[in-house]
Amino acid sequence: MPTPGSSFTHQDNVALENEMNTKHAEQIQTIQAEQAVQEKALLEEAESRFHTKTAE
């Protein structure tokens, strides 16, 4: 509910909420991409260690 003298409308609130949701979705996608890179690096390291051990 707008306060007296406030120029915000329901549409403004919806627009702000949509903008925040978009930013949160982008942040989640960035975090997921970073996690995928980290997981791949860990898997590659584990595979490398496994192959080194089996070659000994």
PDB file of C-alpha atoms in Angstrom:
ATOM      1  CA  MET A   1       0.000   0.000   0.000  1.00  0.00           C
ATOM      2  CA  PRO A   2       1.530   3.342  -0.998  1.00  0.00           C
ATOM      3  CA  THR A   3       2.230   5.854   1.703  1.00  0.00           C
ATOM      4  CA  PRO A   4       0.694   9.314   1.449  1.00  0.00           C
ATOM      5  CA  GLY A   5       2.697  11.360  -1.035  1.00  0.00           C
ATOM      6  CA  SER A   6       4.244   8.267  -2.562  1.00  0.00           C
ATOM      7  CA  SER A   7       4.319   8.188  -6.338  1.00  0.00           C
ATOM      8  CA  PHE A   8       4.800   4.412  -6.563  1.00  0.00           C
ATOM      9  CA  THR A   9       2.013   2.538  -8.243  1.00  0.00           C
ATOM     10  CA  HIS A  10       1.178  -1.142  -8.302  1.00  0.00           C
ATOM     11  CA  GLN A  11       2.795  -1.338 -11.744  1.00  0.00           C
ATOM     12  CA  ASP A  12       6.009   0.156 -10.324  1.00  0.00           C
ATOM     13  CA  ASN A  13       6.060  -2.484  -7.606  1.00  0.00           C
ATOM     14  CA  VAL A  14       5.467  -5.260 -10.133  1.00  0.00           C
ATOM     15  CA  ALA A  15       8.231  -3.886 -12.360  1.00  0.00           C
ATOM     16  CA  LEU A  16      10.659  -3.752  -9.428  1.00  0.00           C
ATOM     17  CA  GLU A  17       9.708  -7.266  -8.375  1.00  0.00           C
ATOM     18  CA  ASN A  18      10.230  -8.554 -11.929  1.00  0.00           C
ATOM     19  CA  GLU A  19      13.608  -6.831 -12.115  1.00  0.00           C
ATOM     20  CA  MET A  20      14.692  -8.400  -8.820  1.00  0.00           C
ATOM     21  CA  ASN A  21      13.498 -11.826  -9.945  1.00  0.00           C
ATOM     22  CA  THR A  22      15.492 -11.460 -13.164  1.00  0.00           C
ATOM     23  CA  LYS A  23      18.620 -10.440 -11.253  1.00  0.00           C
ATOM     24  CA  HIS A  24      18.213 -13.362  -8.850  1.00  0.00           C
ATOM     25  CA  ALA A  25      17.792 -15.778 -11.759  1.00  0.00           C
ATOM     26  CA  GLU A  26      20.967 -14.404 -13.355  1.00  0.00           C
ATOM     27  CA  GLN A  27      22.852 -14.792 -10.073  1.00  0.00           C
ATOM     28  CA  ILE A  28      21.640 -18.379  -9.723  1.00  0.00           C
ATOM     29  CA  GLN A  29      22.733 -19.166 -13.283  1.00  0.00           C
ATOM     30  CA  THR A  30      26.168 -17.659 -12.625  1.00  0.00           C
ATOM     31  CA  ILE A  31      26.585 -19.692  -9.436  1.00  0.00           C
ATOM     32  CA  GLN A  32      25.474 -22.871 -11.193  1.00  0.00           C
ATOM     33  CA  ALA A  33      27.967 -22.260 -14.007  1.00  0.00           C
ATOM     34  CA  GLU A  34      30.775 -21.683 -11.500  1.00  0.00           C
ATOM     35  CA  GLN A  35      29.829 -24.868  -9.644  1.00  0.00           C
ATOM     36  CA  ALA A  36      29.840 -26.853 -12.886  1.00  0.00           C
ATOM     37  CA  VAL A  37      33.360 -25.606 -13.669  1.00  0.00           C
ATOM     38  CA  GLN A  38      34.537 -26.519 -10.161  1.00  0.00           C
ATOM     39  CA  GLU A  39      32.924 -29.963 -10.350  1.00  0.00           C
ATOM     40  CA  LYS A  40      34.547 -30.622 -13.723  1.00  0.00           C
ATOM     41  CA  ALA A  41      37.963 -29.597 -12.390  1.00  0.00           C
ATOM     42  CA  LEU A  42      37.548 -31.849  -9.344  1.00  0.00           C
ATOM     43  CA  LEU A  43      36.442 -34.768 -11.495  1.00  0.00           C
ATOM     44  CA  GLU A  44      39.399 -34.297 -13.834  1.00  0.00           C
ATOM     45  CA  GLU A  45      41.772 -34.173 -10.859  1.00  0.00           C
ATOM     46  CA  ALA A  46      40.249 -37.326  -9.367  1.00  0.00           C
ATOM     47  CA  GLU A  47      40.477 -39.141 -12.700  1.00  0.00           C
ATOM     48  CA  SER A  48      44.096 -38.043 -13.098  1.00  0.00           C
ATOM     49  CA  ARG A  49      44.972 -39.317  -9.621  1.00  0.00           C
ATOM     50  CA  PHE A  50      43.166 -42.588 -10.311  1.00  0.00           C
ATOM     51  CA  HIS A  51      45.074 -43.122 -13.558  1.00  0.00           C
ATOM     52  CA  THR A  52      48.359 -42.239 -11.837  1.00  0.00           C
ATOM     53  CA  LYS A  53      47.659 -44.760  -9.042  1.00  0.00           C
ATOM     54  CA  THR A  54      46.682 -47.531 -11.446  1.00  0.00           C
ATOM     55  CA  ALA A  55      49.805 -46.899 -13.535  1.00  0.00           C
ATOM     56  CA  GLU A  56      52.083 -47.408 -10.514  1.00  0.00           C
TER      57      GLU A  56
END
